[in-house]
Short mmCIF file of C-alpha atoms and ligand atoms in Angstrom, two decimals:
data_model
loop_
_atom_site.label_atom_id
_atom_site.label_comp_id
_atom_site.label_asym_id
_atom_site.label_seq_id
_atom_site.Cartn_x
_atom_site.Cartn_y
_atom_site.Cartn_z
CA UNK A 1 83.73 101.36 118.78
CA UNK A 2 84.45 100.46 115.00
CA UNK A 3 88.43 101.03 115.50
CA UNK A 4 90.17 101.04 118.76
CA UNK A 5 94.07 101.40 119.35
CA UNK A 6 95.63 101.26 122.89
CA UNK A 7 99.34 101.94 123.58
CA UNK A 8 100.19 100.55 119.99
CA UNK A 9 103.88 100.55 119.56
CA UNK A 10 106.02 99.30 116.57
CA UNK A 11 109.65 98.69 116.49
CA UNK A 12 111.24 97.47 113.28
CA UNK A 13 114.47 95.43 113.16
CA UNK A 14 116.97 96.83 110.78
CA UNK A 15 120.73 96.27 109.95
CA UNK A 16 121.55 99.45 111.86
CA UNK A 17 119.58 98.46 114.99
CA UNK A 18 115.90 98.64 115.93
CA UNK A 19 113.79 101.54 114.60
CA UNK A 20 111.23 102.83 116.62
CA UNK A 21 108.35 103.86 114.21
CA UNK A 22 105.16 104.04 116.61
CA UNK A 23 105.85 104.98 120.24
CA UNK A 24 102.35 104.27 121.93
CA UNK A 25 99.32 105.51 120.02
CA UNK A 26 95.78 105.34 121.45
CA UNK A 27 92.72 106.50 119.62
CA UNK A 28 89.21 105.45 118.66
CA UNK A 29 87.21 105.90 115.48
CA UNK A 30 83.46 105.57 115.89
CA UNK A 31 81.16 103.63 113.62
CA UNK A 32 80.71 105.55 110.31
CA UNK A 33 83.41 108.21 111.17
CA UNK A 34 86.02 109.33 108.72
CA UNK A 35 89.27 110.19 110.49
CA UNK A 36 92.48 111.61 108.91
CA UNK A 37 95.90 111.17 110.20
CA UNK A 38 98.22 114.06 109.62
CA UNK A 39 101.90 114.06 110.25
CA UNK A 40 105.32 114.52 108.82
CA UNK A 41 107.08 112.16 106.25
CA UNK A 42 108.58 109.03 108.28
CA UNK A 43 106.58 109.65 111.48
CA UNK A 44 104.90 106.14 111.15
CA UNK A 45 101.62 106.84 109.47
CA UNK A 46 101.87 103.97 107.01
CA UNK A 47 103.09 101.62 109.78
CA UNK A 48 99.85 102.52 111.80
CA UNK A 49 97.66 101.80 108.67
CA UNK A 50 99.60 98.51 107.84
CA UNK A 51 98.80 97.44 111.54
CA UNK A 52 95.20 98.34 111.38
CA UNK A 53 95.09 96.37 107.79
CA UNK A 54 96.79 93.38 109.75
CA UNK A 55 99.58 93.43 107.43
CA UNK A 56 102.09 94.27 110.24
CA UNK A 57 101.96 93.04 113.67
CA UNK A 58 102.35 95.66 116.56
CA UNK A 59 105.38 95.08 118.90
CA UNK A 60 103.24 96.14 121.95
CA UNK A 61 99.62 97.35 122.52
CA UNK A 62 96.14 96.41 121.22
CA UNK A 63 94.37 96.93 117.98
CA UNK A 64 90.77 96.22 117.44
CA UNK A 65 88.60 96.65 114.27
CA UNK A 66 84.95 95.94 114.26
CA UNK A 67 85.22 94.89 117.86
CA UNK A 68 87.85 92.00 117.27
CA UNK A 69 91.57 92.09 117.73
CA UNK A 70 93.44 92.43 114.53
CA UNK A 71 94.99 89.17 113.79
CA UNK A 72 95.74 89.41 110.08
CA UNK A 73 94.18 90.86 106.85
CA UNK A 74 90.49 90.92 106.79
CA UNK A 75 87.90 90.75 104.36
CA UNK A 76 85.67 93.58 105.62
CA UNK A 77 88.55 96.18 105.17
CA UNK A 78 89.28 98.00 101.55
CA UNK A 79 92.63 99.19 101.14
CA UNK A 80 93.91 102.03 99.07
CA UNK A 81 97.75 102.84 98.72
CA UNK A 82 99.74 105.60 97.27
CA UNK A 83 100.29 103.71 93.89
CA UNK A 84 97.23 102.26 92.28
CA UNK A 85 99.07 98.83 91.99
CA UNK A 86 96.77 97.72 89.27
CA UNK A 87 97.59 94.51 87.33
CA UNK A 88 98.55 95.62 83.72
CA UNK A 89 97.10 92.80 81.82
CA UNK A 90 93.71 93.19 83.41
CA UNK A 91 91.05 95.84 82.30
CA UNK A 92 89.90 98.40 84.58
CA UNK A 93 86.68 96.43 85.28
CA UNK A 94 88.83 93.31 85.80
CA UNK A 95 91.01 95.04 88.17
CA UNK A 96 88.09 96.27 90.17
CA UNK A 97 86.79 92.73 90.18
CA UNK A 98 90.12 91.15 91.39
CA UNK A 99 89.39 91.03 95.05
CA UNK A 100 86.19 89.11 94.22
CA UNK A 101 88.47 86.43 92.39
CA UNK A 102 90.87 86.23 95.16
CA UNK A 103 88.19 85.83 97.75
CA UNK A 104 86.71 82.99 95.52
CA UNK A 105 83.39 84.88 95.41
CA UNK A 106 80.99 84.72 92.26
CA UNK A 107 82.52 87.32 90.01
CA UNK A 108 79.06 87.66 87.84
CA UNK A 109 77.22 88.70 91.01
CA UNK A 110 79.68 91.71 91.33
CA UNK A 111 80.06 92.72 87.57
CA UNK A 112 77.00 95.18 87.61
CA UNK A 113 78.41 96.76 90.95
CA UNK A 114 81.84 97.22 89.40
CA UNK A 115 80.29 99.05 86.37
CA UNK A 116 78.30 101.26 88.76
CA UNK A 117 81.28 102.10 90.89
CA UNK A 118 83.33 102.93 87.64
CA UNK A 119 80.40 105.19 86.45
CA UNK A 120 80.36 106.87 89.87
CA UNK A 121 83.97 107.94 89.43
CA UNK A 122 83.48 109.04 85.89
CA UNK A 123 85.02 105.97 84.24
CA UNK A 124 81.87 104.48 82.44
CA UNK A 125 83.67 104.52 79.03
CA UNK A 126 86.90 103.32 80.35
CA UNK A 127 85.85 99.90 81.97
CA UNK A 128 87.52 97.91 79.06
CA UNK A 129 90.78 99.74 79.01
CA UNK A 130 94.03 98.56 80.42
CA UNK A 131 95.85 100.53 83.09
CA UNK A 132 98.53 101.65 80.65
CA UNK A 133 95.74 103.29 78.60
CA UNK A 134 94.52 105.37 81.69
CA UNK A 135 95.87 108.35 83.25
CA UNK A 136 97.41 108.32 86.79
CA UNK A 137 94.33 110.02 88.15
CA UNK A 138 92.06 107.31 86.36
CA UNK A 139 94.14 104.56 87.67
CA UNK A 140 93.69 105.80 91.27
CA UNK A 141 89.82 106.11 90.66
CA UNK A 142 90.06 102.26 89.50
CA UNK A 143 91.92 101.59 92.78
CA UNK A 144 89.29 103.23 94.81
CA UNK A 145 86.41 101.23 93.09
CA UNK A 146 88.67 98.07 93.69
CA UNK A 147 88.67 98.84 97.43
CA UNK A 148 84.96 99.33 97.49
CA UNK A 149 83.81 96.33 95.28
CA UNK A 150 83.05 94.06 98.14
CA UNK A 151 81.23 96.89 100.02
CA UNK A 152 83.70 96.61 103.06
CA UNK A 153 82.78 98.11 106.44
CA UNK A 154 86.33 99.65 106.71
CA UNK A 155 88.06 101.86 104.23
CA UNK A 156 91.87 102.40 104.92
CA UNK A 157 93.59 104.73 102.70
CA UNK A 158 97.43 105.71 102.78
CA UNK A 159 97.85 108.83 100.87
CA UNK A 160 95.87 107.80 97.92
CA UNK A 161 96.07 110.99 95.86
CA UNK A 162 99.69 112.18 96.68
CA UNK A 163 101.19 110.99 93.40
CA UNK A 164 98.74 113.23 91.54
CA UNK A 165 98.89 116.79 90.21
CA UNK A 166 97.20 119.28 92.24
CA UNK A 167 94.18 119.85 90.14
CA UNK A 168 93.42 116.02 89.79
CA UNK A 169 94.05 115.50 93.52
CA UNK A 170 91.40 118.25 94.35
CA UNK A 171 88.95 116.43 91.76
CA UNK A 172 89.71 113.12 93.41
CA UNK A 173 89.15 114.59 96.97
CA UNK A 174 85.70 115.54 95.86
CA UNK A 175 84.98 111.99 94.24
CA UNK A 176 85.95 110.48 97.42
CA UNK A 177 83.82 112.86 99.35
CA UNK A 178 80.87 111.99 97.35
CA UNK A 179 81.46 108.35 97.37
CA UNK A 180 81.89 108.56 101.18
CA UNK A 181 78.67 110.51 101.64
CA UNK A 182 76.56 108.36 99.53
CA UNK A 183 77.78 105.04 101.48
CA UNK A 184 76.62 106.45 104.71
CA UNK A 185 73.07 105.37 104.39
CA UNK A 186 71.83 103.12 107.25
CA UNK A 187 72.92 99.61 107.08
CA UNK A 188 75.89 100.17 104.88
CA UNK A 189 77.75 102.85 106.74
CA UNK A 190 81.53 102.76 106.33
CA UNK A 191 84.23 103.89 108.68
CA UNK A 192 87.38 105.44 107.17
CA UNK A 193 91.03 106.09 108.05
CA UNK A 194 92.72 108.36 105.56
CA UNK A 195 96.57 109.24 105.71
CA UNK A 196 97.76 112.48 104.17
CA UNK A 197 100.11 115.38 104.20
CA UNK A 198 97.57 117.70 103.02
CA UNK A 199 95.75 119.66 105.72
CA UNK A 200 92.94 121.03 103.30
CA UNK A 201 92.31 117.45 102.07
CA UNK A 202 92.17 116.21 105.77
CA UNK A 203 89.58 118.79 106.61
CA UNK A 204 87.54 118.64 103.42
CA UNK A 205 86.95 114.68 103.96
CA UNK A 206 87.07 114.23 107.60
CA UNK A 207 85.02 114.17 110.78
CA UNK A 208 88.12 114.33 112.89
CA UNK A 209 91.82 115.10 112.13
CA UNK A 210 94.41 113.37 114.15
CA UNK A 211 97.92 115.21 114.20
CA UNK A 212 100.96 113.12 114.78
CA UNK A 213 104.50 114.33 115.90
CA UNK A 214 107.89 113.38 114.54
CA UNK A 215 108.91 109.62 114.63
CA UNK A 216 108.65 107.72 116.69
CA UNK A 217 105.11 108.84 116.42
CA UNK A 218 102.59 109.79 119.11
CA UNK A 219 99.25 111.84 118.74
CA UNK A 220 99.62 115.52 119.51
CA UNK A 221 96.03 116.67 118.59
CA UNK A 222 92.59 115.36 117.98
CA UNK A 223 90.65 117.98 116.19
CA UNK A 224 87.00 117.94 115.36
CA UNK A 225 85.95 119.09 111.95
CA UNK A 226 82.76 121.16 112.36
CA UNK A 227 81.27 121.40 108.75
CA UNK A 228 77.88 119.66 108.43
CA UNK A 229 77.59 116.85 105.58
CA UNK A 230 76.98 116.74 102.81
CA UNK A 231 79.82 119.18 102.20
CA UNK A 232 79.98 121.25 99.07
CA UNK A 233 83.38 122.08 97.49
CA UNK A 234 82.68 125.80 98.42
CA UNK A 235 83.28 124.83 102.29
CA UNK A 236 87.03 125.34 101.44
CA UNK A 237 86.61 129.05 100.61
CA UNK A 238 84.89 129.95 103.99
CA UNK A 239 86.73 131.83 106.83
CA UNK A 240 85.97 129.03 109.11
CA UNK A 241 87.76 126.34 106.83
CA UNK A 242 90.71 128.71 106.50
CA UNK A 243 90.88 129.19 110.21
CA UNK A 244 91.10 125.53 111.14
CA UNK A 245 93.78 125.13 108.34
CA UNK A 246 95.84 127.87 109.89
CA UNK A 247 95.35 126.19 113.30
CA UNK A 248 96.36 122.74 112.22
CA UNK A 249 99.50 124.17 110.28
CA UNK A 250 100.42 125.93 113.68
CA UNK A 251 100.18 122.65 115.45
CA UNK A 252 102.47 120.90 112.86
CA UNK A 253 104.98 123.58 112.86
CA UNK A 254 105.00 123.48 116.61
CA UNK A 255 105.68 119.71 116.38
CA UNK A 256 108.61 120.15 114.04
CA UNK A 257 110.18 122.92 116.25
CA UNK A 258 109.95 120.78 119.34
CA UNK A 259 111.71 117.99 117.40
CA UNK A 260 114.37 120.16 116.09
N1 ATP B 301 110.04 97.30 107.12
C1 ATP B 301 110.69 98.17 107.65
N2 ATP B 301 111.89 98.14 108.37
C2 ATP B 301 112.37 98.90 108.98
N3 ATP B 301 112.24 100.23 109.02
C3 ATP B 301 111.02 100.60 108.49
C4 ATP B 301 110.28 99.65 107.91
N4 ATP B 301 109.09 100.27 107.37
C5 ATP B 301 109.22 101.58 107.86
N5 ATP B 301 110.35 101.72 108.72
C6 ATP B 301 110.89 102.86 109.23
O1 ATP B 301 109.65 103.36 110.21
C7 ATP B 301 109.63 104.68 110.03
C8 ATP B 301 108.22 105.11 109.74
O2 ATP B 301 107.88 104.70 108.48
P1 ATP B 301 106.39 104.90 107.77
O3 ATP B 301 106.52 104.48 106.49
O4 ATP B 301 105.39 104.31 108.75
O5 ATP B 301 106.25 106.44 107.87
P2 ATP B 301 105.29 107.40 107.10
O6 ATP B 301 104.68 108.37 108.31
O7 ATP B 301 104.10 106.68 106.41
O8 ATP B 301 106.11 108.22 106.24
P3 ATP B 301 105.82 109.05 104.71
O9 ATP B 301 104.72 109.98 105.05
O10 ATP B 301 106.87 109.34 104.07
O11 ATP B 301 104.94 107.80 103.95
C9 ATP B 301 110.66 105.27 109.12
O12 ATP B 301 111.69 105.75 109.83
C10 ATP B 301 110.96 104.13 108.22
O13 ATP B 301 112.31 104.20 107.92
MG1 MG B 302 103.68 106.47 104.45
#
């Protein structure tokens, strides 16, 4: 199993007393699988991802990534957050290469890969631009390339497109779908965990969608996505797609009603 969580809990300390963010979550992600976490704001999704990334420690339970307990930040994971968090004084290419510098690897060995990744996401002509000269969607594409530069086995994404307008967001979904499907060749398969508020985005990209309830979070459903890969954008217009969207929306509304 690429990723395994067993009874994972997280309670934060705060000035107003303890905040229980995650209340016992267990799930597995198979090697090469792309799983989305769908849940209301504040339910503990980011907390879960931070624990998977080794940036927060669980209060109880076990997390394993690549067969090993998560003990801290790991090299074989690429992270993408809601904000691109690029370094403003570096060019797009230099930002993509930044993790290589941090890992003290030879930058020259990765320069070609950086340019190839930038070309894949439509930024061939923008490699020398600084973040301030790029649009929000372009910056997020750079962040995606940065997460992929060292060819990590795990890609962990926390609402990477939620700050974008609807059209750019749809476009980014297709960029990620394409990148993902290309990275699934034997020997370089990636495993992905993707957090989103968008049911359609989750369905388009994932092999499985996990639905979370209100804080403190527990999983309330584990829904397999039946559409074969490679997926064309048109899959979103099929009656089957619309039916699963409605089913997932029903589950989420049910969770909210239960909490009220
Ligand atoms: N460092 C922290 N200290 C105390 N409480 C925290 C901390 N980080 C998060 N929380 C609380 O834990 C709960 C879950 O937060 P989290 O960010 O994981 O939610 P989320 O599902 O990612 O929400 P959103 O969809 O809005 O991003 C919230 O109630 C939040 O206030
Ligand atoms: Mg969050």
